[in-house]
């Protein structure tokens, strides 16, 4: 699979190179030169298959010149080892639950696939994954790469600024996972990571990878669950299917659009954001004007300059799609709370990110359409918030959740927000 840099079409890389590099020169994202398309017959055959075998066929359509089919299949057997249910909420809306992976958020799909391919394409030479997190991504990255040979993972998070659940998911693993609690905020962590990637001494002695959400490996893996969602919808509803996506950095939406580009029957998609609504405003006015980021209860979507947006623009250009393929809406915290209460009347417990997806879908869905609402996180991750909103104690079947005991068995090393200190840690792992 060849990819080009959106900001410099002369820079061309293979899929494996794009996974290792992450970003091209001039901060340009890599974009596939060829966009594969399945015929209608191939699509209906795919929708008959089981999740793992179908997903391998989908990824092979992109990766056939670089990775053998059986190897992709073996990667996916390990990476996608959890269920992907569709739950009916009412006569015209079902929810696609993407939160049954080990860290209870959809980021497990992309990170776990990346954890299979990175050791393979680096020929088992030591790679250090360096990631800054405000919570969820760090948990998914740490969990995905835990105990993978020749990989060491450094997770930077803001000291005392993430939840105890998130801290446990990152810190309790041990072995090749090195959590660092940075005395600063999330922006300080992200800045430190950028500095480390530009540091000559570090570059000279270790191989770094950030495994972040612009990584093409994560995006491709995420296409697969859109097919799984559609396969679980009755055939007669598939022609009028609208999929709603709760958006932050817009990786999830990009994967849904790639699924459509492959030929998956999705009539249109809905962009659902919180009050950080740069894209809904852009779709209405044609003006791109990000505003300062506002904190909300759907904090994984508190992003006002979504880093995958240039890819989405490129895809629309390449496919000659019109923007009316996307519906959109932005939801306040107050409406999010109301929606959590509304959905609970159908005996379903949901959390803030999914509630936003549901709200906008409900507002935009037309009479003859059927809606699939993407759910990105398990409600148990937001138990306190949800109990406050619903005004009652709730019991969620949580026997499999490692953090139910609420104990932090290992502690992160605390460092000042300073490149010298981070560099010392990185070089000591070599
Ligand atoms: C990361 C995240 C999102 C946003 O996904 P993007 O792909 O960045 O748009 C939404 N919900 C949850 C729970 C997340 O962790």
XYZ file of C-alpha atoms and ligand atoms in Angstrom:
445
model
C 0.000 0.000 0.000
C 1.445 3.319 -1.072
C 0.616 6.488 0.827
C 1.415 10.098 0.072
C 1.879 13.076 2.353
C -1.162 15.355 2.003
C 1.094 18.423 2.371
C 3.754 17.186 -0.010
C 2.578 14.684 -2.623
C 6.163 13.886 -3.574
C 6.773 12.230 -0.218
C 5.583 8.654 -0.668
C 5.834 5.833 1.840
C 4.723 2.228 2.280
C 2.207 1.277 4.958
C 4.991 -0.054 7.184
C 6.953 3.177 6.824
C 3.835 5.233 7.584
C 3.213 3.218 10.765
C 6.781 3.859 11.928
C 6.959 7.515 10.889
C 3.484 8.520 12.034
C 3.642 11.949 10.433
C 5.284 13.125 7.215
C 7.321 16.274 6.620
C 5.585 19.606 7.164
C 3.289 17.872 9.701
C 1.520 16.204 6.753
C -0.723 13.182 7.254
C -0.222 10.107 5.089
C -3.111 9.166 2.777
C -3.609 6.007 0.671
C -2.809 6.441 -3.010
C -5.320 3.743 -3.983
C -8.684 3.442 -2.307
C -9.844 -0.166 -2.729
C -13.521 -0.838 -3.543
C -15.483 -4.063 -3.039
C -18.269 -5.013 -5.473
C -21.840 -5.348 -4.151
C -21.451 -9.132 -4.260
C -18.182 -8.974 -2.305
C -19.796 -6.708 0.278
C -22.733 -9.050 0.851
C -20.363 -12.031 1.076
C -18.219 -10.148 3.591
C -21.262 -9.315 5.703
C -21.988 -13.053 5.970
C -18.550 -13.788 7.441
C -17.428 -13.812 11.076
C -15.723 -10.720 12.506
C -12.103 -11.932 12.429
C -12.096 -13.504 8.959
C -14.006 -10.589 7.465
C -11.672 -8.051 9.118
C -8.635 -9.843 7.692
C -10.146 -9.599 4.175
C -10.807 -5.884 4.643
C -7.268 -5.112 5.827
C -5.773 -7.370 3.152
C -7.490 -5.195 0.513
C -5.163 -2.397 1.651
C -2.095 -4.326 2.777
C -1.827 -7.219 0.279
C 1.503 -6.061 -1.162
C 3.125 -5.812 2.292
C 1.647 -8.344 4.719
C 0.496 -11.920 3.895
C -3.171 -12.743 4.518
C -2.525 -15.431 7.114
C -0.335 -13.077 9.089
C -3.047 -10.408 9.165
C -5.480 -13.099 10.260
C -3.196 -14.194 13.093
C -2.696 -10.601 14.238
C -6.443 -10.049 14.358
C -7.135 -13.257 16.295
C -5.024 -11.755 19.068
C -5.967 -8.075 18.659
C -9.753 -8.407 18.291
C -10.329 -10.985 21.033
C -13.470 -9.411 22.483
C -17.105 -9.061 21.481
C -18.673 -6.243 19.404
C -22.419 -6.352 20.164
C -25.237 -4.318 18.632
C -28.021 -3.511 21.105
C -31.499 -2.413 20.004
C -32.724 0.677 21.875
C -36.000 1.395 20.070
C -37.723 0.831 16.707
C -35.267 2.923 14.683
C -32.024 3.119 16.718
C -29.471 0.488 17.730
C -26.190 1.007 19.557
C -22.853 -0.451 18.390
C -20.905 -1.163 21.594
C -17.183 -0.738 20.968
C -16.187 -0.878 24.627
C -15.715 -4.553 25.396
C -11.932 -4.509 25.029
C -9.558 -4.582 28.010
C -9.575 -0.809 28.661
C -13.303 -0.411 27.995
C -13.036 2.120 25.165
C -12.983 1.760 21.368
C -9.306 2.760 21.263
C -8.478 -0.872 22.081
C -9.176 -1.856 18.433
C -6.533 0.408 16.876
C -3.947 0.099 19.645
C -4.123 -3.691 19.858
C -3.693 -4.033 16.083
C -0.717 -1.670 16.180
C 0.816 -3.742 18.978
C 0.800 -6.732 16.619
C 2.278 -5.020 13.582
C 4.958 -2.765 15.102
C 7.227 -5.569 16.445
C 6.845 -7.333 13.087
C 7.862 -4.396 10.908
C 10.693 -3.274 13.179
C 12.205 -6.756 12.908
C 12.044 -7.109 16.668
C 14.523 -4.305 17.286
C 13.804 -2.394 20.484
C 11.152 0.280 19.934
C 10.089 2.755 22.585
C 6.487 3.878 22.406
C 6.216 7.382 23.854
C 2.677 8.624 24.433
C 1.171 11.570 26.279
C -2.309 11.021 27.589
C -5.147 12.772 29.350
C -6.363 9.296 30.327
C -7.989 6.958 27.786
C -5.380 6.725 25.048
C -2.577 5.998 27.505
C -4.577 3.183 29.043
C -5.296 1.615 25.642
C -1.673 1.963 24.449
C -0.187 0.600 27.695
C -2.556 -2.338 27.801
C -2.107 -3.179 24.114
C 1.707 -3.250 24.255
C 2.016 -4.864 27.688
C 4.384 -7.862 27.567
C 5.031 -7.460 23.820
C 8.652 -8.429 23.137
C 11.135 -5.694 22.196
C 8.700 -2.907 22.960
C 8.945 -0.551 25.918
C 6.197 1.941 26.590
C 6.511 5.292 28.345
C 3.195 6.899 29.216
C 3.272 10.549 30.292
C 0.241 11.743 32.176
C -0.428 14.886 34.228
C 0.272 14.130 37.901
C -2.932 14.049 39.987
C -5.021 15.091 36.969
C -6.378 11.733 35.758
C -8.946 9.496 37.429
C -7.917 6.689 39.767
C -9.447 4.196 37.267
C -7.276 5.545 34.471
C -4.216 5.601 36.711
C -4.709 1.954 37.602
C -5.082 0.953 33.954
C -1.751 2.637 33.190
C 0.264 1.976 36.356
C -0.699 -1.491 37.530
C 0.712 -3.300 34.494
C 4.455 -3.148 35.191
C 7.075 -5.074 33.200
C 7.640 -3.136 29.924
C 5.254 -0.295 30.804
C 6.892 2.791 32.353
C 4.345 5.349 33.581
C 5.601 8.874 34.258
C 3.486 11.330 36.223
C 4.486 14.763 34.977
C 4.239 17.774 37.271
C 2.133 19.808 34.874
C -0.979 19.542 32.718
C -1.789 17.505 29.608
C -0.402 20.172 27.283
C 2.944 19.999 29.137
C 2.988 16.224 28.589
C 2.210 16.579 24.905
C 4.867 19.271 24.511
C 7.474 17.046 26.214
C 6.693 14.230 23.784
C 7.151 16.577 20.823
C 10.468 17.784 22.258
C 11.660 14.209 22.758
C 10.842 13.350 19.128
C 12.961 16.313 17.994
C 15.860 15.659 20.389
C 19.123 14.751 18.628
C 20.556 12.607 21.441
C 17.372 10.580 21.713
C 17.013 10.197 17.954
C 20.584 8.935 17.729
C 20.200 6.194 20.306
C 16.621 4.872 20.272
C 13.710 4.202 17.949
C 10.644 6.122 19.091
C 7.024 5.683 18.014
C 4.069 7.613 19.359
C 1.226 5.224 18.429
C -1.109 8.238 18.432
C -4.440 8.672 16.718
C -3.043 9.881 13.409
C -1.277 6.543 12.947
C -2.626 4.910 9.791
C -2.395 1.460 11.419
C -4.929 2.453 14.048
C -7.277 3.938 11.442
C -7.350 0.889 9.189
C -8.108 -1.427 12.114
C -11.097 0.739 13.016
C -12.758 0.218 9.618
C -13.508 -3.359 10.661
C -16.058 -2.631 13.365
C -18.238 -0.609 10.970
C -18.650 -3.763 8.879
C -19.420 -5.752 12.026
C -22.085 -3.198 13.009
C -23.771 -3.361 9.595
C -23.607 -7.177 9.554
C -25.685 -7.226 12.734
C -28.443 -5.002 11.282
C -31.332 -6.750 9.476
C -30.747 -6.741 5.692
C -33.913 -4.762 4.879
C -32.692 -1.861 7.042
C -29.233 -1.632 5.501
C -30.316 0.569 2.565
C -31.403 3.395 4.848
C -28.649 3.256 7.401
C -27.315 6.375 9.135
C -24.309 6.014 11.454
C -23.639 8.532 14.223
C -20.086 9.025 15.522
C -19.012 10.873 18.687
C -15.988 12.856 17.488
C -12.822 14.283 19.078
C -9.795 13.877 16.834
C -12.027 12.424 14.084
C -10.149 9.118 13.682
C -13.309 7.144 14.324
C -15.263 9.121 11.715
C -12.403 8.773 9.200
C -12.554 4.984 9.634
C -16.327 5.051 9.049
C -15.834 7.063 5.871
C -13.169 4.608 4.669
C -15.692 1.800 5.290
C -18.189 3.654 3.095
C -15.495 4.232 0.504
C -14.916 0.454 0.386
C -18.598 0.039 -0.517
C -20.228 -0.598 2.855
C -23.872 0.522 2.627
C -23.988 3.617 4.822
C -26.379 6.263 3.483
C -24.833 9.059 5.523
C -22.847 9.689 8.712
C -23.481 12.048 11.585
C -20.738 14.107 13.229
C -21.585 14.456 16.929
C -19.453 16.734 19.103
C -19.695 18.433 22.473
C -19.466 22.241 22.636
C -16.016 22.010 21.050
C -17.822 22.269 17.748
C -15.274 23.407 15.163
C -16.467 20.859 12.586
C -20.265 21.285 12.964
C -19.702 25.042 12.549
C -17.502 24.424 9.511
C -20.116 22.176 7.902
C -22.777 24.859 8.349
C -20.776 27.978 7.454
C -17.809 26.762 5.410
C -15.526 28.655 7.809
C -12.740 26.921 9.734
C -12.372 28.808 13.017
C -11.264 26.681 16.008
C -11.890 28.323 19.369
C -10.175 27.707 22.722
C -10.978 24.222 24.019
C -13.684 24.031 26.682
C -13.734 21.310 29.375
C -16.840 19.096 29.339
C -18.086 15.863 30.911
C -17.260 14.109 27.620
C -13.592 14.954 28.123
C -12.143 12.585 25.508
C -13.821 14.814 22.931
C -12.500 18.120 24.325
C -10.586 18.930 21.153
C -11.050 22.002 18.996
C -8.453 21.309 16.302
C -9.105 17.677 15.307
C -5.890 16.174 13.983
C -7.526 13.813 11.462
C -9.602 16.488 9.740
C -7.181 17.063 6.802
C -7.581 13.363 5.925
C -11.351 13.669 5.862
C -11.131 16.659 3.520
C -8.746 14.724 1.282
C -11.114 11.740 1.163
C -14.081 13.926 0.166
C -11.942 15.439 -2.571
C -10.745 12.056 -3.834
C -14.230 10.501 -3.817
C -15.928 13.633 -5.089
C -18.339 13.454 -2.159
C -20.471 16.403 -1.123
C -20.505 17.641 2.469
C -24.213 16.854 2.763
C -23.112 13.245 3.244
C -22.422 14.393 6.815
C -25.084 15.546 9.225
C -23.810 17.260 12.348
C -24.656 18.679 15.716
C -23.052 19.850 18.962
C -24.380 18.956 22.406
C -24.004 20.852 25.694
C -23.299 19.154 29.031
C -26.872 19.896 30.095
C -28.315 18.139 27.020
C -25.852 15.282 27.541
C -27.207 14.711 31.063
C -30.803 14.902 29.817
C -30.002 12.343 27.135
C -28.447 9.924 29.638
C -31.744 10.127 31.574
C -33.803 9.747 28.373
C -31.905 6.646 27.226
C -32.189 5.166 30.711
C -35.984 5.093 30.200
C -35.292 2.355 27.624
C -33.444 0.495 30.391
C -30.069 1.248 28.882
C -27.225 2.902 30.760
C -24.949 5.073 28.716
C -22.063 7.463 29.349
C -21.453 11.056 28.154
C -19.614 10.390 24.833
C -22.195 7.876 23.640
C -25.060 10.088 24.821
C -23.797 12.827 22.496
C -23.779 10.405 19.579
C -27.336 9.343 20.456
C -28.645 12.919 20.896
C -27.465 14.170 17.512
C -28.612 10.982 15.778
C -32.086 11.296 17.292
C -32.276 14.961 16.254
C -31.162 14.331 12.678
C -32.728 10.960 11.841
C -35.470 11.129 9.191
C -38.626 9.007 9.253
C -37.499 6.519 6.619
C -33.993 6.026 8.083
C -32.489 3.591 10.572
C -29.811 4.825 12.980
C -26.726 3.070 14.293
C -25.273 4.957 17.256
C -21.565 4.374 17.873
C -20.759 3.872 21.554
C -17.129 4.536 22.438
C -16.815 3.888 26.192
C -18.221 1.616 28.874
C -20.460 3.408 31.391
C -18.547 1.879 34.301
C -15.685 4.253 33.427
C -17.974 7.149 34.382
C -19.911 5.519 37.201
C -19.849 8.473 39.627
C -20.956 10.961 36.949
C -23.754 8.706 35.727
C -25.051 7.952 39.233
C -25.167 11.678 39.938
C -27.051 12.322 36.680
C -29.550 9.505 37.202
C -29.877 10.227 40.920
C -29.589 6.565 41.853
C -27.033 3.844 42.546
C -26.582 1.608 39.537
C -25.150 -1.839 39.358
C -23.193 -2.696 36.272
C -22.086 -6.238 35.730
C -18.394 -5.621 36.152
C -16.755 -8.837 37.226
C -14.224 -8.658 34.427
C -13.072 -5.139 35.229
C -9.669 -5.002 36.744
C -10.226 -1.668 38.393
C -13.317 -2.590 40.370
C -11.181 -2.981 43.479
C -9.986 0.583 43.172
C -6.436 -0.111 44.218
C -3.224 1.208 42.808
C -0.694 -1.580 43.235
C 2.204 0.193 41.507
C 3.112 3.847 41.388
C 4.346 5.990 38.527
C 7.676 7.773 38.690
C 7.038 11.490 39.198
C 9.091 13.863 37.010
C 9.133 17.625 36.483
C 7.900 18.852 33.080
C 11.413 19.003 31.733
C 13.061 17.354 28.731
C 16.293 16.558 30.632
C 14.422 14.355 33.070
C 12.440 12.639 30.347
C 15.581 12.082 28.255
C 17.274 10.363 31.201
C 14.391 7.921 31.494
C 14.290 7.229 27.753
C 18.042 6.623 27.447
C 18.046 4.397 30.525
C 15.695 1.968 28.749
C 18.051 1.413 25.848
C -10.992 9.066 21.889
C -12.443 9.043 22.227
C -13.420 9.662 21.405
C -13.046 10.472 20.178
O -12.625 9.644 19.119
P -11.831 10.262 17.871
O -11.473 9.115 17.023
O -10.650 10.983 18.425
O -12.777 11.204 17.192
C -14.757 9.523 21.737
N -15.123 8.842 22.849
C -14.236 8.260 23.660
C -14.718 7.550 24.866
C -12.867 8.328 23.378
O -11.965 7.755 24.223
